[in-house]
Tab-separated table of C-alpha atoms in Angstrom:
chain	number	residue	atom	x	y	z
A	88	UNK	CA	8.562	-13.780	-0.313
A	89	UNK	CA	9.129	-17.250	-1.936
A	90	UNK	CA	12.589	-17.703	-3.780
A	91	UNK	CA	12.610	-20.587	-5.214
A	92	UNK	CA	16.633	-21.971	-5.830
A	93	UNK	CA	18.220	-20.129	-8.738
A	94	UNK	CA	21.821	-20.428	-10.206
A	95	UNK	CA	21.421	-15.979	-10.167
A	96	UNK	CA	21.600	-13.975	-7.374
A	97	UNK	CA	17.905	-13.369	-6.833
A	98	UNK	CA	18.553	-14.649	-2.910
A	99	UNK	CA	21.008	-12.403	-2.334
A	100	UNK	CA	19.159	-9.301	-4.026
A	101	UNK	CA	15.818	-10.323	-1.841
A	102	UNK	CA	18.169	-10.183	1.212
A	103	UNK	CA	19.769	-6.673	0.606
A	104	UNK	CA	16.941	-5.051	0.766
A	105	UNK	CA	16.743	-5.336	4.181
A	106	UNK	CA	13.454	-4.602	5.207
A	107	UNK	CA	12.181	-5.988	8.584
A	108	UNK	CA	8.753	-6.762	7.003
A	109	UNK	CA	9.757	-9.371	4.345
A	110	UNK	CA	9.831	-12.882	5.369
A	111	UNK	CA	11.980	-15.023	3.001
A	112	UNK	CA	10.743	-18.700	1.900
A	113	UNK	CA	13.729	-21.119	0.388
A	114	UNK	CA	11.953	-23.369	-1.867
A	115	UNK	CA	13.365	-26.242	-4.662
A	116	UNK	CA	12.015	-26.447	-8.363
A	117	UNK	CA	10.275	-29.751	-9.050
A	118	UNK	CA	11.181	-31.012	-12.282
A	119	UNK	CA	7.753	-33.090	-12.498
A	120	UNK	CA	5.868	-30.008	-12.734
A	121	UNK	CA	7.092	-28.890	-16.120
A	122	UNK	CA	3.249	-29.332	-17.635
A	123	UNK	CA	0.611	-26.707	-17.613
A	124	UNK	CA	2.787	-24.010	-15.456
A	125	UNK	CA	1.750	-26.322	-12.411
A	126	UNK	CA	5.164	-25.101	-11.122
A	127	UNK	CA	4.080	-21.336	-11.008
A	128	UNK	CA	1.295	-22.026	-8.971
A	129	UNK	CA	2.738	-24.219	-6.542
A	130	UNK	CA	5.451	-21.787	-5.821
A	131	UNK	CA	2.791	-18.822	-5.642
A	132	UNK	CA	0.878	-21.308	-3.167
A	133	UNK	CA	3.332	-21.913	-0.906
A	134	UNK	CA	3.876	-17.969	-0.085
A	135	UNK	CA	0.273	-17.728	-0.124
A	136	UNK	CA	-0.248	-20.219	2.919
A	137	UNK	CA	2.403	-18.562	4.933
A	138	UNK	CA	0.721	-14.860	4.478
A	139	UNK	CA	-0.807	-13.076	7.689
A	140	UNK	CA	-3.448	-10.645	7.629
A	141	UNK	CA	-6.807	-9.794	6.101
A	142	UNK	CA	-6.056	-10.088	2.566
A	143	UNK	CA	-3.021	-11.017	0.368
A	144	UNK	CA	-1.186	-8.868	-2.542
A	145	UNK	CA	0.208	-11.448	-5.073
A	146	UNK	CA	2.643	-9.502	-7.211
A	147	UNK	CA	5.217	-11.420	-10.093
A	148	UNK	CA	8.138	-10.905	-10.701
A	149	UNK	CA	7.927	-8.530	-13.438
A	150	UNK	CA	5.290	-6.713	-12.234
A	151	UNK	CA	5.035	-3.592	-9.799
A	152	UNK	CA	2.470	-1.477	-8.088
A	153	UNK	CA	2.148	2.086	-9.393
A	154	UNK	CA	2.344	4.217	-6.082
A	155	UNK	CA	-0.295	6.516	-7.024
A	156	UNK	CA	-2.930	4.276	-7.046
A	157	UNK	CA	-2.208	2.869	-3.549
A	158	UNK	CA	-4.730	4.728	-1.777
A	159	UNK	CA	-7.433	3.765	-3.630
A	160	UNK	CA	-6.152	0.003	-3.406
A	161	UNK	CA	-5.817	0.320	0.602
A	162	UNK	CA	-9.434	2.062	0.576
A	163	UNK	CA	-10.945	-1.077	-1.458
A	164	UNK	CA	-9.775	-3.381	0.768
A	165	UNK	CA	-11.351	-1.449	4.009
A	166	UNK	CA	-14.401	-1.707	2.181
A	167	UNK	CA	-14.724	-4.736	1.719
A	168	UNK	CA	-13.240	-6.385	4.485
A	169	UNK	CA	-16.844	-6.922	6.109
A	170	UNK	CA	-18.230	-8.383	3.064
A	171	UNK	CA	-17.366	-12.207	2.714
A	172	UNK	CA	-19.048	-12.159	-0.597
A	173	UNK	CA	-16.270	-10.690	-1.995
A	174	UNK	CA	-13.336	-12.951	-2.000
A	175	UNK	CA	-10.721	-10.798	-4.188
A	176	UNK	CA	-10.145	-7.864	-5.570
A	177	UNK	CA	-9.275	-6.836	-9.560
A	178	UNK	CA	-6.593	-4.418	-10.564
A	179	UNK	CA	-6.062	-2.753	-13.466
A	180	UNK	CA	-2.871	-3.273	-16.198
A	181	UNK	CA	-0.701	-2.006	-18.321
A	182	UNK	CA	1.409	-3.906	-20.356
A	183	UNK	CA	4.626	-3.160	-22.137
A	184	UNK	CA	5.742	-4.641	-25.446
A	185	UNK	CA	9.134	-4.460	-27.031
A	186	UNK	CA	9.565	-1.186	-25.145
A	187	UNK	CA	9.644	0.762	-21.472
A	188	UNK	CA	6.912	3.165	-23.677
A	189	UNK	CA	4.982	1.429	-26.113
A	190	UNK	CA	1.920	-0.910	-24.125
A	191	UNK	CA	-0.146	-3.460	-25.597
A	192	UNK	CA	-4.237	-2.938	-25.975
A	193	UNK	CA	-5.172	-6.013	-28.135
A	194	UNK	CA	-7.592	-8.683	-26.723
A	195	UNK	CA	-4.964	-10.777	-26.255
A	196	UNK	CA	-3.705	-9.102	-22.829
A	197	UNK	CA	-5.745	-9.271	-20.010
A	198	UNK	CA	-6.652	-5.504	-18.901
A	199	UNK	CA	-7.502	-6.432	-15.296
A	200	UNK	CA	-6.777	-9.513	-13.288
A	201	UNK	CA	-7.329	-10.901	-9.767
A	202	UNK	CA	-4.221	-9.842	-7.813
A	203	UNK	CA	-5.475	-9.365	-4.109
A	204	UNK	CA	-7.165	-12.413	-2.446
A	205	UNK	CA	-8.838	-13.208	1.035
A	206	UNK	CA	-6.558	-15.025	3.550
A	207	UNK	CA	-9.029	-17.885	4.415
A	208	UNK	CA	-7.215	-21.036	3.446
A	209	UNK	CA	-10.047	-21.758	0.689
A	210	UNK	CA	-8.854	-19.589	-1.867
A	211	UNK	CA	-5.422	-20.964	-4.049
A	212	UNK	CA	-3.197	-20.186	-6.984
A	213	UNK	CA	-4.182	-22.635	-10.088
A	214	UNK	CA	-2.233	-23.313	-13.629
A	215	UNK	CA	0.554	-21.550	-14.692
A	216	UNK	CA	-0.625	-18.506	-11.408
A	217	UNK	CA	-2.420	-16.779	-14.097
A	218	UNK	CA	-5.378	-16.664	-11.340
A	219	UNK	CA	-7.344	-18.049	-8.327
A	220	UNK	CA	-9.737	-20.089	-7.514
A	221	UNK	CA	-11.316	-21.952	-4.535
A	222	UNK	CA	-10.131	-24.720	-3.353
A	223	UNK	CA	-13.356	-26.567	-3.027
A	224	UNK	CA	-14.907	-27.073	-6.645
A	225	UNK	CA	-12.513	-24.890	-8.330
A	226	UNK	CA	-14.598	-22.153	-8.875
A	227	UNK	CA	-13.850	-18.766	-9.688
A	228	UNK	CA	-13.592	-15.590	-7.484
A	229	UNK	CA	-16.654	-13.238	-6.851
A	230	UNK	CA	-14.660	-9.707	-7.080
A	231	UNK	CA	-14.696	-5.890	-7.010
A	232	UNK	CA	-12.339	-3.458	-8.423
A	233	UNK	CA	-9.550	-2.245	-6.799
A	234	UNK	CA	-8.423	0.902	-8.533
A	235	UNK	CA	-4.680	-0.670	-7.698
A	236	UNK	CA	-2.935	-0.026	-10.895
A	237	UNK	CA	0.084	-3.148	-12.137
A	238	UNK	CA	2.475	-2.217	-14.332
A	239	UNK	CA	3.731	-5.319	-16.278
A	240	UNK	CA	7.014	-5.170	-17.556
A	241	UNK	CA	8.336	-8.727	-18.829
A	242	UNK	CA	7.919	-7.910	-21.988
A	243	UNK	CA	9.564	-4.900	-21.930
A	244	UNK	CA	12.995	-6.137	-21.887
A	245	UNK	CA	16.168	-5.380	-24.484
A	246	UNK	CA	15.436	-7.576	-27.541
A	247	UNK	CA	18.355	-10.404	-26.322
A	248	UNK	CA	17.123	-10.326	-22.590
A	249	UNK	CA	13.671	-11.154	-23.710
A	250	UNK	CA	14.767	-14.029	-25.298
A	251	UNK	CA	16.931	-15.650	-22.504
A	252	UNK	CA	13.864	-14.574	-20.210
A	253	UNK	CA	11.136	-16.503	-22.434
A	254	UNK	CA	13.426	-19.500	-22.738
A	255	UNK	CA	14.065	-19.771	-19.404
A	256	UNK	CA	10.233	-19.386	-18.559
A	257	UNK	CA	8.768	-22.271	-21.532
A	258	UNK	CA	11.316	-24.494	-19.975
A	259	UNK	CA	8.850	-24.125	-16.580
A	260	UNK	CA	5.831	-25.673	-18.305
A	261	UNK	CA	7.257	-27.099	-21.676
A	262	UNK	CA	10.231	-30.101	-23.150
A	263	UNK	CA	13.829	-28.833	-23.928
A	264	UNK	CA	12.363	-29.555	-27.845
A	265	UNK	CA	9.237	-27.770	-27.455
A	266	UNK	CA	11.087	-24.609	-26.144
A	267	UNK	CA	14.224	-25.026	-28.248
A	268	UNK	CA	11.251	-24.918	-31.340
A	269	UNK	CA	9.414	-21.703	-30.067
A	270	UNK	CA	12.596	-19.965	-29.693
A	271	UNK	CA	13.607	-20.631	-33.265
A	272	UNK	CA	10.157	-19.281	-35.019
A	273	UNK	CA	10.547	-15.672	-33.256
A	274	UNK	CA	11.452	-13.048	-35.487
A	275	UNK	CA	14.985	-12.819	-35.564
A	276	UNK	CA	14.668	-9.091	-33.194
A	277	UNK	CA	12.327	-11.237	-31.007
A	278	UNK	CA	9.713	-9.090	-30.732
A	279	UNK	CA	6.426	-9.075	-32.722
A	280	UNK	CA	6.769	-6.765	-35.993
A	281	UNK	CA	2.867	-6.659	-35.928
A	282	UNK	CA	1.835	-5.951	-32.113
A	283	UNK	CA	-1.035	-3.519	-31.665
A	284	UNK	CA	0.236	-0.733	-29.584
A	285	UNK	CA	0.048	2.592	-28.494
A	286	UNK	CA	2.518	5.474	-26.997
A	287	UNK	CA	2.549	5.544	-22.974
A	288	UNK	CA	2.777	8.743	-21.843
A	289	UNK	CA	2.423	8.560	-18.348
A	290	UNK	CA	4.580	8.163	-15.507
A	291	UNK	CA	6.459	4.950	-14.355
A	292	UNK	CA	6.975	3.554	-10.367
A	293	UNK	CA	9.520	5.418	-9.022
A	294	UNK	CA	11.323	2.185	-8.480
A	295	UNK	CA	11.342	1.687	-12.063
A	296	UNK	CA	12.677	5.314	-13.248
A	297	UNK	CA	16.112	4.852	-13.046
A	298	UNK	CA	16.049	1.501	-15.361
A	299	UNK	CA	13.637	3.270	-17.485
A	300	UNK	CA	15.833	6.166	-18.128
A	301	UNK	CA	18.847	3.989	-19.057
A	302	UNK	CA	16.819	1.737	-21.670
A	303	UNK	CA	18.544	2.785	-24.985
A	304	UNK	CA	15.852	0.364	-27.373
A	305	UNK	CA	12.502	1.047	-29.280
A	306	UNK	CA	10.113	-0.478	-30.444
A	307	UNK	CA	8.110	0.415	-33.878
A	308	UNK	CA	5.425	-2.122	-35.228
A	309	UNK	CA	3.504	-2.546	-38.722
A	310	UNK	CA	0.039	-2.328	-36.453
A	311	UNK	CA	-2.099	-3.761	-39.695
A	312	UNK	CA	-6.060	-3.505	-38.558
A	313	UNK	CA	-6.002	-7.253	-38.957
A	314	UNK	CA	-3.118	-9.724	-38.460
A	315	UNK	CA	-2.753	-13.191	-40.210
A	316	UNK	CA	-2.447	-16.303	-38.273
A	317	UNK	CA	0.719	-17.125	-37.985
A	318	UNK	CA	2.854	-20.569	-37.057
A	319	UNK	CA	3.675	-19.110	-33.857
A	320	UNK	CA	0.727	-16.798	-32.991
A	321	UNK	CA	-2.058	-17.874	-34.621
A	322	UNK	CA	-4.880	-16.331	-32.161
A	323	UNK	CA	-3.775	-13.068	-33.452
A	324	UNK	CA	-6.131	-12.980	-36.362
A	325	UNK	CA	-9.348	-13.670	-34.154
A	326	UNK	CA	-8.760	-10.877	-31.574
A	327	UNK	CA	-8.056	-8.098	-33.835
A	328	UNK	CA	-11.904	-9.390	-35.642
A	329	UNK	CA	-12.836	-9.666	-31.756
A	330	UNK	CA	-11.668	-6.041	-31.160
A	331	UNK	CA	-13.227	-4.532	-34.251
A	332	UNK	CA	-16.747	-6.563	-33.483
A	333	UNK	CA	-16.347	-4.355	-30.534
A	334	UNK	CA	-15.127	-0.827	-31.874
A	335	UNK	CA	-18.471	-1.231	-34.291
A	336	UNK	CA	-21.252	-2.601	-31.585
A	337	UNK	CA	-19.962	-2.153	-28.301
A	338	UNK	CA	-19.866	-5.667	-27.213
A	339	UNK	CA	-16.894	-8.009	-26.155
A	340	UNK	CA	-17.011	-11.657	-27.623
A	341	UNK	CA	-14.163	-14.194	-26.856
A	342	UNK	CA	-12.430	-12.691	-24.252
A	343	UNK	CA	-11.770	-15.232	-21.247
A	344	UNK	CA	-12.147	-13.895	-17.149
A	345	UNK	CA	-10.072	-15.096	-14.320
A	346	UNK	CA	-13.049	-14.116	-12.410
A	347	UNK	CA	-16.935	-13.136	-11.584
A	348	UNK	CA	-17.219	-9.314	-11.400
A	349	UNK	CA	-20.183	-8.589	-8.927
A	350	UNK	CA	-20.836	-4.941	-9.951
């Protein structure tokens, strides 16, 4: 596990765990890489070159692997450990907004995303660690589904620990003025009075049932069919057309892939 230096106590958490299996890496920020993310991938990179084994299971910070769907992830990989062609492996997400049981479905949040990778030393985190790709000619992954099953929490958070958490994040990739700016347009209970979402009615990690239960905030949108762009989401407008374009013919326009799916 890479933790990079932090003025929290994210070391000392990591080390209480106590687990024989987890290998810590100490690692400095690098002010210079405050453009693009580059900083997320370097860090993700330099865990990734100290991994052992046939493949590698990149998990954030705010994510976490639902239990139940760890056979099916272990079974994938045993599958396709004999077939080089396949260099990663997809899993499927679910993303809270504003609440611990609302989750987003617009276009604008990825549904599935390359999270398990071959260890061959030609495969490497890129951007802001939104995804892989090869280290010669930058190409994308050819990958198979996993049936492993993220949960992504970050945006999940109590209204005033979202914000601290998004300003401390912009200020990875973005100017003191540029964050200082984005900060200032959200709506004044930080979260999005218009985000398309639905009821989750399923079951959380067990890790996660205990914060879960002790959340005491809600979340309750507009959900208009169609949102207007606006100064500080203005993509909004063309994926709820995107999603209706689909809802009428079937067929998904606009929506960007991490990846090659070889079905």
């Amino acid at each position: 596990m890479n933790v990079p230096h932090s003025t929290d106590d994210t070391l000392a958490a990591v080390r209480a765990i106590g687990d024989p299996k987890i290998r810590i890496i100490e690692s400095e920020w690098d002010e210079s890489m405050r453009t693009s993310g580059l900083a997320m991938s370097h860090h993700t990179n330099l865990a990734l070159r100290e991994c052992t084994g046939d493949w590698c299971v990149y998990i954030q910070g705010d994510e976490v692997l639902h239990e139940d769907s760890l056979p099916a992830l272990r079974a994938a990989m045993e599958r396709e450990l004999n077939q080089p062609a396949v260099q990663g492996l997809l899993v499927d997400y679910t993303h809270f907004y504003g609440s611990y049981w609302t989750y987003a479905y617009s276009f604008g949040w990825y549904q599935s995303e390359v999270r398990i990778v071959r260890r061959n030393g030609g495969i490497q985190s890129v951007g802001d660690a939104q995804g892989f790709r090869t280290v010669a000619g930058n190409e994308k992954l050819h990958v198979k589904k996993s049936g492993g099953k993220y949960f992504h929490y970050g945006h999940a958070l109590s209204p005033e620990q979202a914000r601290i958490k998004r300003e401390n994040f912009l200020k990875l990739s973005q100017s003191d003025t540029a964050v200082a700016q984005e900060i200032q347009n959200r709506p004044q209970d930080f979260y999005d009075e218009d985000q398309k979402v639905r009821r989750f009615n399923g079951t959380h990690p067990a890790v996660m049932r205990e914060i879960v239960a002790a959340a005491n905030w809600t979340y309750a949108p507009r959900s208009p069919l169609i949102r207007l762009p606006r100064r500080y989401r203005r993509n909004y407008f063309w994926e709820d057309v995107a999603m209706l374009f689909k809802r009428l013919t079937g067929i998904s326009v606009g929506v960007h892939k991490n990846y090659r799916l070889i079905k």
